Amino acid sequence: MPPSNLRSLNPRQAEAVEHVGGPLLVIAGAGSGKTRVITRKIAHLVRAHGVPAHAIVALTFTNKAAREMKNRVGSLLKGERARGLRVSTFHTFGLNLLRREVEAAGLRPGFSLFDPEDAATVLKEHLREHDLADAVTPAAALARISRWKNALIDPARAASTAEDDFDAMLADLYGRYEQSLAAYNACDFDDLIARPVRLLREDRDIRERWQNRIRHLLVDEYQDTNGAQYELVRLLVGPRGAFTVVGDDDQSIYAWRGARPDNLARLRDHYPTLRVVMLEQNYRSSGRILKLANDLIGHNPHLFDKRLWCDLGPGEPARVLVCRDEAHEAERAAAEIQHMHLTKGRPYGSYAILYRSNHQARPFEQALRSLGVPYFLSGGASFFARAEVKDVMAYLRLLANPADDAAFLRVVNVPRREIGPTTLKHLAAFAAEGEEPLAAACADPRLAAQMPARQAGRLMELAGILAEHRTVTERAANPIAAVRALLERIDYAGWCRDNAPSRAAAERRLDNVADLLDWLERLQREAAADGAAGATLPDLVAKLTLLDVLERQDEAEGGDRVHLMTLHAAKGLEFPHVYLVGMEEELLPHRGSLDAADAEVDGGGIEEERRLCYVGITRAQQSLTFTRARRRRRFGETVTCEPSRFLSELPNAELHQPDSTKRTDAEARAHGSAQLAALRGLFADR
């Protein structure tokens, strides 16, 4: 009899779990139980082979996936056996490695981590005095630098391989950006992979120490790895190749952020003894849905041939709805969802509306709201992710903790104080020499000897404002009033109005700031009502940070609400009932993929768009509905829409197309009567 942790596995899953003698690639089709394989393999390594949990590392791409994986392993390995297991994202792993090897990595303890907005702010300052000032945005420059870092190309190599003057200027900007990061003792997100790779390549002792520390490495969603992540895995496992990587080339949809599905095939070149196990049994979708998915993806070339199958029965045919325009498309989907909820008791949370681009969500939000149907917009901007909220939070963090260098760098030029990159480099060097935070260094009278008096004066003025209002917040019965006074002192409202694209946008930003401060005051009153515990500004800031985390967790949960999300956001999820909307040329496939030049720049193309459609189809468990519009508003005018080529690639016999035949009057009356009866029953219950 097989061990208990293998009994529930099918033969291919068990083969993947039991193979521990060398490198293993698991090609896991959609819904084939890949997470079960990874978690059972970790348990098998500990139980059957005596590998300590602390010698096992599992890497994935999202915190949610890492949490789920760790929880599942914890339920399989009780108590001490699970202690020390490392399950994290690639970036968290890289951050921990850099913290352990901080000096060898060329950093100083306490280095800052810049998020994309922090990084764009640094680039914005450089662009003010650069030849590219009018030719590229900070976000576009950061995207180019990110691609270089993901390909492990440093500024010198970027400059030497530049194909034209524009590329050469971008490489120069890249070099200046890296100098600023070094001066600030900071890393960006891409550095969390690129720096460990460089360190492990160059330092043999450190490389061998990490290889000896990790006896088995597991990687989920391997098709999403970029060049730098591929190298990190190779350097961590070494020539022994004790790894299990799980992926699916048919679900590679992130070329625009550097993912390389060919990393799956490259493994055979580096590890000749690589074993490949195919997981093709699907536990999610009905047979008809899988037939659609298989036929669609069959139009793509494949690194590994596979065909999904299931034991769940054929299920109902997928439908194709043809609508007048985007409003009719949204109204029809919303009405159907409400009708099925009222007449068949289907939870709203069992429905998902999936689309290619975020702008498609608005008419569906309007239609659902008009019917009173609860919905959840996944991937919408978190309150705490808004620029104005991050600005005010940075000031709050500085008032609560003057040693918060990342917060200081965010607001040093908000509002603009004409403190440029060169001044900040000098400040960072001065602060490092004196081993003091940046804000404290601004107030140091010796700073004037390190830079022109004008720049030193601006920094000292900022330090004085912060110190003055910090004292007020510490002494005030209402610290939030002191924060409001600080925002008035620096005329943050004027800054918002000057930098917003429109008056309406400025007012929205100021409303968000007001909401944040009102929220803080409510938290303070609640704390005071409990006996004043937790009413200080540092306590309030900590509570807001926790609320930010809870908001993100709520986003992950969704609740009993219709899910609205992009196809990219839907990857890894599943829903009983799916509407795949906007099945038109230039929407899905996206118009950018139809332009060969754009597709080459973005790393996508028709094949990736087809994979994206495949991902959408394989999210559905029980029912699948495609919708398209005959006309749609685009760039201010109404245009005629062509059906998506992907619809013609689906087996026609598996599709129900109700709009190809007119519904009879009797059928229409019956449908309306059923919905009216359900509404009456609903209100009668109340």
XYZ file of C-alpha atoms in Angstrom:
686
model
C 0.000 0.000 0.000
C 1.406 3.463 -0.906
C 2.202 5.977 1.862
C -0.820 7.946 3.110
C 0.297 11.173 1.440
C 0.342 9.404 -1.975
C -2.969 7.542 -1.827
C -5.085 10.394 -3.174
C -2.770 11.049 -6.131
C -3.236 9.790 -9.666
C -0.352 7.754 -11.174
C 1.337 10.724 -12.869
C 1.082 12.891 -9.750
C 2.539 10.073 -7.626
C 5.390 9.646 -10.106
C 6.257 13.332 -9.765
C 6.144 13.166 -5.969
C 8.273 10.018 -5.680
C 11.031 11.069 -8.109
C 13.802 12.554 -5.956
C 16.894 11.168 -7.671
C 17.568 14.107 -9.982
C 16.151 17.116 -11.797
C 12.426 16.940 -12.532
C 10.179 19.012 -14.784
C 6.433 18.621 -14.259
C 4.296 19.897 -17.151
C 1.053 20.604 -15.317
C -2.007 21.431 -17.408
C -4.690 23.782 -16.107
C -6.568 22.324 -13.133
C -4.343 19.242 -12.935
C -3.466 19.538 -9.237
C 0.030 21.034 -9.416
C -0.136 22.596 -5.932
C -1.073 19.200 -4.518
C 2.003 17.702 -6.196
C 4.349 20.352 -4.789
C 3.001 20.175 -1.232
C 2.891 16.348 -1.191
C 6.437 16.237 -2.536
C 7.692 18.449 0.286
C 5.991 16.143 2.798
C 7.448 13.088 1.001
C 10.979 14.518 1.121
C 10.675 15.050 4.880
C 8.879 11.829 5.802
C 10.315 9.246 3.416
C 13.785 10.669 2.758
C 14.624 12.431 6.001
C 15.298 15.816 4.402
C 14.934 18.474 7.127
C 12.260 21.042 6.350
C 14.808 23.858 6.752
C 16.798 22.369 3.837
C 13.831 22.672 1.447
C 12.956 25.864 -0.422
C 9.785 26.382 -2.485
C 9.444 29.456 -4.689
C 6.403 30.930 -6.385
C 5.261 34.298 -7.734
C 2.625 35.680 -5.366
C 2.342 36.001 -1.605
C -1.107 34.435 -1.766
C 0.239 31.313 -3.505
C 3.107 31.100 -1.012
C 0.724 31.355 1.956
C -1.579 28.700 0.524
C 1.331 26.362 -0.162
C 2.811 26.804 3.307
C -0.568 26.220 4.977
C -1.111 23.018 2.998
C 2.329 21.700 3.894
C 1.698 22.629 7.532
C -1.428 20.457 7.545
C 0.598 17.537 6.141
C 3.621 17.956 8.414
C 2.525 18.570 11.961
C 4.651 20.292 14.597
C 8.436 20.150 14.584
C 8.733 18.444 11.208
C 7.614 21.589 9.364
C 9.892 23.964 11.296
C 12.219 26.031 9.115
C 10.506 25.297 5.794
C 10.993 28.233 3.420
C 8.086 28.949 1.077
C 8.142 32.397 -0.476
C 8.067 34.445 -3.638
C 11.243 34.798 -5.677
C 11.561 38.408 -4.557
C 11.149 37.630 -0.852
C 13.791 34.933 -1.151
C 16.149 37.365 -2.884
C 15.553 39.990 -0.211
C 16.366 37.514 2.567
C 19.513 36.380 0.755
C 20.706 39.984 0.397
C 20.045 40.656 4.080
C 22.188 37.644 5.015
C 24.974 38.582 2.595
C 24.545 42.339 2.812
C 28.196 43.416 2.725
C 29.254 40.933 0.065
C 26.355 42.199 -2.062
C 27.737 45.737 -1.926
C 25.048 47.080 0.397
C 24.970 48.476 3.910
C 22.768 47.097 6.707
C 19.294 48.614 6.709
C 19.223 49.164 2.948
C 15.939 50.490 1.534
C 13.676 48.736 -0.939
C 12.193 51.061 -3.552
C 8.820 50.166 -5.017
C 8.153 51.104 -8.674
C 6.797 54.501 -7.693
C 9.883 55.294 -5.596
C 12.091 54.213 -8.501
C 10.122 56.329 -10.971
C 10.590 59.333 -8.686
C 14.371 58.884 -8.830
C 14.242 58.645 -12.615
C 11.978 61.684 -12.820
C 14.641 63.765 -11.079
C 17.337 62.524 -13.460
C 15.160 63.201 -16.491
C 14.817 66.874 -15.522
C 18.462 67.362 -16.475
C 18.757 64.724 -19.217
C 18.539 64.862 -23.020
C 15.661 62.365 -22.833
C 13.500 64.736 -20.764
C 10.928 65.256 -23.537
C 11.271 61.844 -25.181
C 10.415 59.311 -22.471
C 8.357 59.112 -19.282
C 9.829 57.869 -15.987
C 7.546 54.808 -16.171
C 8.706 53.940 -19.700
C 12.365 54.397 -18.756
C 11.872 52.214 -15.680
C 10.263 49.492 -17.825
C 13.302 49.504 -20.132
C 15.696 49.343 -17.192
C 13.650 46.501 -15.745
C 14.020 44.509 -18.971
C 17.774 45.055 -18.870
C 17.980 43.888 -15.265
C 15.800 40.835 -15.926
C 18.197 39.922 -18.737
C 21.165 40.509 -16.356
C 22.504 43.391 -18.456
C 24.343 46.087 -16.483
C 24.619 49.753 -17.604
C 28.045 49.273 -19.226
C 26.811 46.376 -21.349
C 23.609 48.226 -22.175
C 25.699 51.151 -23.443
C 28.084 48.952 -25.450
C 25.213 47.119 -27.199
C 23.048 50.191 -27.867
C 21.707 50.087 -31.413
C 21.038 53.831 -31.766
C 21.409 57.159 -29.996
C 18.091 56.797 -28.175
C 19.132 53.427 -26.734
C 22.522 54.897 -25.777
C 20.832 57.742 -23.893
C 18.593 55.245 -22.078
C 21.690 53.257 -21.095
C 23.251 56.473 -19.740
C 20.065 57.130 -17.736
C 20.266 53.542 -16.449
C 23.801 54.196 -15.216
C 22.781 57.387 -13.409
C 19.816 55.581 -11.851
C 22.110 52.845 -10.523
C 24.452 55.466 -9.056
C 21.512 57.003 -7.203
C 20.426 53.631 -5.817
C 23.971 53.067 -4.556
C 24.069 56.520 -2.959
C 20.726 55.894 -1.233
C 21.796 52.389 -0.149
C 18.693 51.093 -1.927
C 17.494 48.315 -4.217
C 14.546 48.155 -6.563
C 12.420 45.020 -7.037
C 14.454 43.761 -9.982
C 17.618 43.980 -7.871
C 16.162 41.349 -5.536
C 16.870 38.811 -8.280
C 19.723 40.417 -10.244
C 21.941 41.182 -7.214
C 21.767 37.635 -5.757
C 22.571 36.222 -9.213
C 25.595 38.477 -9.539
C 26.748 37.631 -6.012
C 26.372 33.858 -6.469
C 28.161 33.988 -9.823
C 31.125 35.950 -8.511
C 31.644 34.520 -5.014
C 32.319 30.776 -5.039
C 32.289 30.402 -1.241
C 28.883 32.037 -0.885
C 27.531 30.042 -3.835
C 28.645 26.716 -2.358
C 27.310 27.685 1.060
C 23.834 28.317 -0.357
C 23.933 25.183 -2.496
C 24.781 23.115 0.579
C 22.044 24.826 2.543
C 19.333 23.869 0.007
C 18.936 20.115 -0.467
C 15.851 20.406 -2.661
C 14.391 23.392 -4.504
C 10.820 23.490 -5.831
C 9.511 26.167 -8.201
C 5.867 26.779 -9.097
C 4.687 28.504 -12.326
C 8.108 27.960 -13.887
C 6.908 29.182 -17.292
C 6.697 32.675 -15.755
C 10.397 32.872 -14.877
C 12.539 35.455 -16.638
C 16.217 35.175 -17.540
C 17.455 36.328 -14.128
C 15.168 33.927 -12.229
C 16.288 31.038 -14.428
C 19.914 31.796 -13.532
C 19.086 32.141 -9.841
C 17.565 28.648 -9.820
C 20.607 27.175 -11.621
C 23.031 28.823 -9.191
C 21.094 27.648 -6.149
C 20.795 23.997 -7.189
C 24.314 23.693 -8.631
C 25.505 20.682 -10.629
C 23.568 18.296 -8.385
C 20.302 19.554 -9.828
C 18.103 18.544 -6.905
C 15.017 20.407 -8.024
C 11.386 20.050 -9.043
C 9.956 22.734 -11.290
C 6.299 22.833 -12.288
C 4.932 24.794 -15.228
C 2.779 24.910 -18.334
C 3.899 26.595 -21.539
C 0.232 26.938 -22.561
C -0.336 29.292 -19.607
C 2.617 31.608 -20.206
C 0.953 35.035 -20.412
C 3.558 37.397 -18.964
C 5.982 38.058 -21.818
C 5.410 41.787 -21.285
C 7.183 41.523 -17.927
C 10.016 39.298 -19.111
C 8.626 35.758 -18.695
C 10.289 33.195 -20.965
C 8.319 29.967 -21.484
C 11.343 28.563 -23.329
C 12.985 28.291 -19.894
C 11.102 24.987 -19.662
C 12.910 23.648 -22.735
C 16.284 25.153 -21.740
C 16.390 22.826 -18.733
C 17.083 19.869 -21.029
C 20.201 21.626 -22.331
C 21.618 22.231 -18.856
C 20.418 18.998 -17.216
C 20.666 16.023 -19.638
C 19.218 13.663 -17.006
C 16.080 15.815 -16.638
C 12.944 13.754 -16.162
C 9.644 15.075 -17.527
C 6.251 14.108 -16.080
C 3.023 15.239 -17.768
C -0.108 16.038 -15.726
C -3.069 16.011 -18.138
C -6.004 14.918 -15.985
C -8.072 18.010 -15.171
C -10.052 18.155 -11.916
C -11.751 21.483 -12.583
C -13.711 21.698 -15.833
C -16.310 19.705 -17.737
C -15.423 17.717 -20.839
C -16.938 20.248 -23.250
C -14.965 23.117 -21.723
C -11.752 21.100 -22.017
C -12.590 20.270 -25.651
C -12.774 24.013 -26.380
C -9.500 24.660 -24.567
C -7.640 21.834 -26.304
C -8.813 22.820 -29.768
C -7.987 26.487 -29.260
C -4.474 25.976 -27.895
C -3.818 23.382 -30.584
C -3.325 26.312 -32.989
C -0.140 27.275 -31.109
C 3.239 25.564 -31.493
C 4.149 23.575 -28.381
C 7.268 22.877 -26.371
C 5.492 19.851 -24.873
C 2.408 18.237 -26.427
C -0.426 17.475 -24.018
C -4.217 17.197 -24.069
C -6.362 17.833 -21.013
C -9.051 15.299 -20.093
C -11.409 14.735 -17.165
C -13.785 12.285 -15.500
C -16.365 14.970 -14.718
C -18.742 14.292 -17.605
C -19.416 16.377 -20.717
C -21.281 19.248 -19.048
C -23.373 21.840 -20.852
C -22.323 23.458 -24.136
C -20.622 26.829 -23.996
C -22.683 29.743 -25.320
C -21.829 32.625 -27.640
C -23.926 35.767 -27.118
C -23.919 38.477 -29.790
C -24.858 41.902 -28.401
C -25.639 45.293 -29.910
C -22.905 47.217 -28.104
C -20.891 47.219 -24.884
C -23.831 48.489 -22.802
C -26.111 45.716 -24.087
C -23.316 43.179 -23.477
C -23.015 44.276 -19.847
C -26.777 44.516 -19.244
C -27.345 41.059 -20.675
C -24.650 39.414 -18.534
C -25.822 41.219 -15.379
C -29.479 40.289 -15.978
C -28.603 36.627 -16.565
C -26.525 36.456 -13.394
C -29.302 38.032 -11.349
C -31.895 35.721 -12.934
C -29.873 32.579 -12.108
C -29.300 33.841 -8.564
C -33.016 34.441 -8.018
C -34.384 31.370 -9.773
C -31.738 28.751 -9.038
C -30.102 30.127 -5.925
C -26.656 30.348 -7.451
C -24.337 32.457 -5.270
C -23.143 35.676 -6.881
C -19.617 34.651 -5.921
C -19.832 31.665 -8.263
C -19.737 34.027 -11.276
C -16.747 35.704 -12.882
C -16.701 38.220 -15.728
C -13.301 38.135 -17.415
C -11.998 40.692 -19.904
C -8.762 41.551 -21.679
C -8.332 45.169 -20.523
C -9.346 47.099 -17.403
C -11.335 49.712 -19.345
C -13.914 47.032 -20.234
C -15.033 46.804 -16.605
C -16.942 50.116 -16.410
C -20.180 49.137 -18.262
C -20.350 45.885 -16.257
C -19.994 47.838 -12.997
C -22.814 50.150 -14.094
C -25.083 47.287 -15.144
C -24.526 45.292 -11.953
C -25.022 48.371 -9.769
C -28.280 49.251 -11.514
C -29.657 45.783 -10.659
C -28.334 45.825 -7.103
C -26.020 42.882 -7.808
C -22.944 42.925 -5.531
C -19.636 42.734 -7.352
C -15.936 42.848 -6.633
C -13.465 44.554 -8.950
C -10.252 42.552 -8.620
C -7.074 44.398 -9.460
C -8.606 47.825 -8.833
C -6.292 50.318 -7.194
C -6.050 49.797 -3.445
C -6.818 52.911 -1.412
C -3.309 52.751 0.020
C -1.752 52.424 -3.452
C -2.928 55.871 -4.566
C -0.090 58.386 -4.941
C -1.648 61.014 -2.681
C -2.341 58.464 0.061
C 1.249 57.188 -0.167
C 2.510 60.789 0.063
C 0.570 61.528 3.238
C 1.420 58.132 4.697
C 5.107 58.893 4.084
C 4.792 62.151 6.036
C 2.969 60.256 8.783
C 5.728 57.646 8.865
C 8.375 60.364 9.128
C 6.562 62.088 11.976
C 6.225 58.750 13.753
C 9.756 57.535 12.903
C 12.316 60.125 11.756
C 14.701 57.285 10.787
C 12.424 56.088 7.966
C 14.688 56.859 4.988
C 12.305 55.409 2.389
C 9.549 57.762 3.576
C 11.972 60.696 3.490
C 12.988 59.968 -0.100
C 9.333 59.820 -1.149
C 8.460 63.283 0.163
C 11.734 65.179 -0.153
C 10.350 66.760 -3.347
C 6.635 66.595 -2.533
C 5.863 69.451 -2.919
C 8.786 70.262 -5.203
C 11.729 71.806 -3.370
C 14.250 71.651 -6.234
C 16.369 69.101 -4.387
C 17.968 67.169 -7.241
C 19.705 63.785 -7.536
C 23.185 65.252 -7.043
C 22.141 66.916 -3.784
C 20.544 63.687 -2.576
C 23.683 61.717 -3.416
C 25.762 64.094 -1.306
C 23.191 63.872 1.490
C 23.170 60.059 1.369
C 26.980 59.906 1.503
C 27.065 62.384 4.402
C 24.397 60.432 6.318
C 26.202 57.118 5.728
C 29.483 58.559 6.957
C 27.826 59.803 10.125
C 25.667 56.657 10.448
C 22.518 58.724 10.837
C 19.151 58.809 9.048
C 18.672 61.142 6.101
C 16.241 63.427 7.937
C 18.653 63.815 10.836
C 21.533 64.495 8.442
C 19.552 67.400 6.944
C 19.613 69.146 10.311
C 23.342 68.559 10.880
C 25.153 71.956 10.693
C 28.186 70.233 9.133
C 26.124 69.468 6.026
C 26.674 72.985 4.656
C 30.344 72.142 4.101
C 29.390 69.227 1.831
C 27.236 71.089 -0.753
C 26.262 74.557 -1.969
C 24.596 76.718 0.663
C 21.339 76.953 -1.305
C 20.797 73.189 -1.411
C 21.895 72.741 2.207
C 19.451 75.478 3.196
C 16.533 73.719 1.514
C 17.341 70.469 3.278
C 17.682 72.204 6.645
C 14.354 73.974 6.070
C 12.654 70.617 5.433
C 14.281 69.113 8.530
C 13.051 72.062 10.587
C 9.461 71.657 9.360
C 9.480 67.945 10.168
C 11.029 68.448 13.611
C 8.594 71.234 14.493
C 5.510 69.229 13.558
C 6.876 66.049 15.131
C 7.090 67.890 18.443
C 3.519 69.143 18.026
C 2.171 65.667 17.248
C 3.935 64.226 20.298
C 2.447 66.856 22.623
C -0.962 67.383 21.056
C -4.084 65.761 22.419
C -5.139 65.364 18.785
C -2.046 64.437 16.741
C -4.090 64.309 13.529
C -4.807 68.025 13.821
C -1.044 68.534 13.828
C -0.766 66.420 10.683
C -3.423 68.567 9.016
C -1.414 71.637 10.014
C 1.704 70.155 8.383
C -0.155 69.532 5.117
C -1.429 73.116 5.178
C 2.077 74.414 5.926
C 3.551 72.728 2.841
C 0.439 73.541 0.733
C -0.081 69.937 -0.263
C -3.490 70.866 -1.718
C -1.806 73.320 -4.075
C 0.701 70.646 -5.088
C -2.149 68.267 -5.952
C -3.931 70.892 -8.036
C -0.747 71.837 -9.888
C 0.175 68.242 -10.717
C -3.198 66.629 -11.430
C -4.243 66.197 -15.091
C -7.576 67.940 -14.420
C -9.470 69.827 -11.734
C -11.713 66.794 -11.175
C -8.674 64.534 -10.679
C -7.202 67.010 -8.181
C -10.432 67.066 -6.197
C -10.571 63.261 -6.137
C -7.030 63.181 -4.776
C -7.825 65.733 -2.079
C -10.962 63.788 -1.160
C -8.788 60.699 -0.665
C -6.446 62.676 1.603
C -9.441 63.900 3.608
C -10.755 60.325 3.881
C -7.372 59.149 5.171
C -7.202 61.852 7.852
C -10.829 61.275 8.863
C -10.039 57.573 9.149
C -7.086 58.337 11.418
C -9.245 60.509 13.649
C -11.841 57.734 13.940
C -9.099 55.286 14.915
C -7.828 57.756 17.506
C -11.290 58.258 19.007
C -11.820 54.490 19.184
C -8.448 54.070 20.905
C -9.219 56.872 23.359
C -12.581 55.293 24.159
C -10.663 52.136 25.101
C -8.576 54.037 27.645
C -6.167 55.921 25.344
C -4.135 52.805 24.579
C -2.875 52.979 21.020
C -3.776 56.657 20.491
C -0.251 57.878 19.663
C 0.710 58.649 16.092
C 3.093 55.651 15.768
C 0.288 53.381 16.985
C -2.170 54.892 14.513
C 0.275 54.506 11.629
C 0.817 50.862 12.595
C -2.961 50.312 12.604
C -3.293 51.847 9.156
C -0.553 49.567 7.879
C -2.470 46.596 9.258
C -5.663 47.853 7.611
C -3.771 48.005 4.315
C -2.832 44.342 4.723
C -6.416 43.416 5.602
C -7.698 45.310 2.568
C -5.411 43.292 0.326
C -6.578 40.086 2.014
C -10.201 41.113 1.428
C -9.323 41.663 -2.230
C -8.052 38.087 -2.372
C -11.218 36.711 -0.753
C -13.887 38.540 -2.735
C -16.903 37.218 -0.786
C -20.333 36.480 -2.285
C -19.953 38.991 -5.078
C -19.607 38.708 -8.828
C -15.899 38.796 -9.686
C -14.787 41.307 -12.314
C -11.183 40.891 -13.400
C -8.750 40.829 -16.277
C -7.654 37.542 -17.787
C -4.186 38.128 -16.366
C -5.598 38.546 -12.851
C -7.721 35.389 -13.233
C -4.752 33.064 -13.715
C -4.622 30.471 -10.947
C -8.293 30.959 -10.028
C -11.427 28.975 -10.867
C -15.146 29.757 -10.893
C -18.245 27.619 -11.454
C -19.595 30.047 -14.062
C -17.514 32.277 -16.351
C -18.397 35.047 -18.809
C -15.506 35.654 -21.206
C -16.452 39.019 -22.681
C -15.261 41.220 -25.528
C -14.500 38.361 -27.937
C -13.602 40.702 -30.778
C -10.616 41.481 -32.937
C -8.512 44.258 -31.356
C -9.834 43.353 -27.900
C -9.012 39.643 -27.717
C -6.633 39.390 -29.470
C -5.559 42.841 -28.318
C -4.771 45.305 -31.076
C -1.171 45.604 -29.827
C -0.607 41.938 -30.640
C -1.754 42.498 -34.228
C 1.104 44.920 -34.867
C 4.270 42.874 -35.340
C 6.513 45.706 -34.142
C 4.492 46.332 -30.976
C 4.244 42.611 -30.259
C 8.010 42.259 -30.528
C 8.562 45.122 -28.081
C 6.023 43.776 -25.586
C 7.187 40.176 -25.949
C 3.681 39.047 -26.868
C 1.881 38.413 -30.142
C -1.023 36.294 -31.331
C 0.305 33.142 -29.661
C 0.339 34.789 -26.241
C -3.131 36.250 -26.828
C -4.350 32.732 -27.659
C -2.782 31.459 -24.429
C -4.597 34.257 -22.588
C -7.921 33.132 -24.082
C -7.032 29.536 -23.124
C -6.452 30.661 -19.532
C -9.887 32.305 -19.541
C -11.615 29.171 -20.847
C -9.913 26.907 -18.309
C -11.075 29.066 -15.370
C -14.630 27.741 -15.925
C -15.818 24.695 -14.016
C -19.475 24.204 -15.021
C -20.583 26.820 -17.538
C -18.854 29.129 -19.989
C -20.359 32.038 -21.920
C -18.568 34.058 -24.599
C -19.916 37.504 -25.455
C -19.131 39.959 -28.223
C -20.556 43.269 -29.423
C -21.431 44.227 -32.988
C -20.476 47.847 -32.288
C -18.352 49.460 -29.615
C -17.249 52.957 -28.648
C -13.549 53.325 -29.316
C -11.539 56.551 -29.091
C -14.714 58.649 -29.016
C -16.468 57.085 -32.004
C -18.637 54.033 -32.621
C -16.950 51.343 -34.702
C -18.108 48.031 -36.136
C -16.460 45.069 -34.428
C -15.214 41.893 -36.046
C -15.626 38.614 -34.110
C -12.444 37.352 -32.500
C -10.536 34.876 -34.633
C -10.407 32.674 -31.547
C -14.155 32.010 -31.825
C -13.618 30.536 -35.284
C -10.877 28.284 -33.868
C -13.311 26.663 -31.429
C -15.228 23.497 -32.414
C -18.591 24.778 -33.619
C -20.385 21.605 -32.521
C -19.522 22.374 -28.889
C -21.027 25.898 -28.982
C -24.637 26.960 -28.412
C -25.351 30.200 -30.272
C -28.830 31.346 -29.205
C -28.608 34.607 -31.164
C -28.389 32.716 -34.436
C -32.080 31.785 -34.003
C -34.754 34.205 -32.871
C -36.284 33.471 -29.464
C -40.022 32.852 -29.815
C -42.516 35.163 -28.109
C -43.602 32.271 -25.886
C -40.007 31.645 -24.762
C -39.472 35.326 -24.038
C -42.721 35.509 -21.992
C -41.760 32.366 -20.060
C -38.333 33.793 -19.226
C -39.833 37.100 -18.056
C -42.518 35.344 -15.985
C -39.944 33.153 -14.250
C -37.828 36.182 -13.333
C -40.877 38.141 -12.081
C -42.041 35.166 -9.993
C -38.607 34.853 -8.435
C -38.590 38.556 -7.546
C -42.015 38.266 -5.926
C -40.820 35.287 -3.912
C -37.737 37.167 -2.810
C -39.726 40.143 -1.515
C -42.359 37.867 0.055
C -39.619 36.265 2.151
C -38.732 39.681 3.500
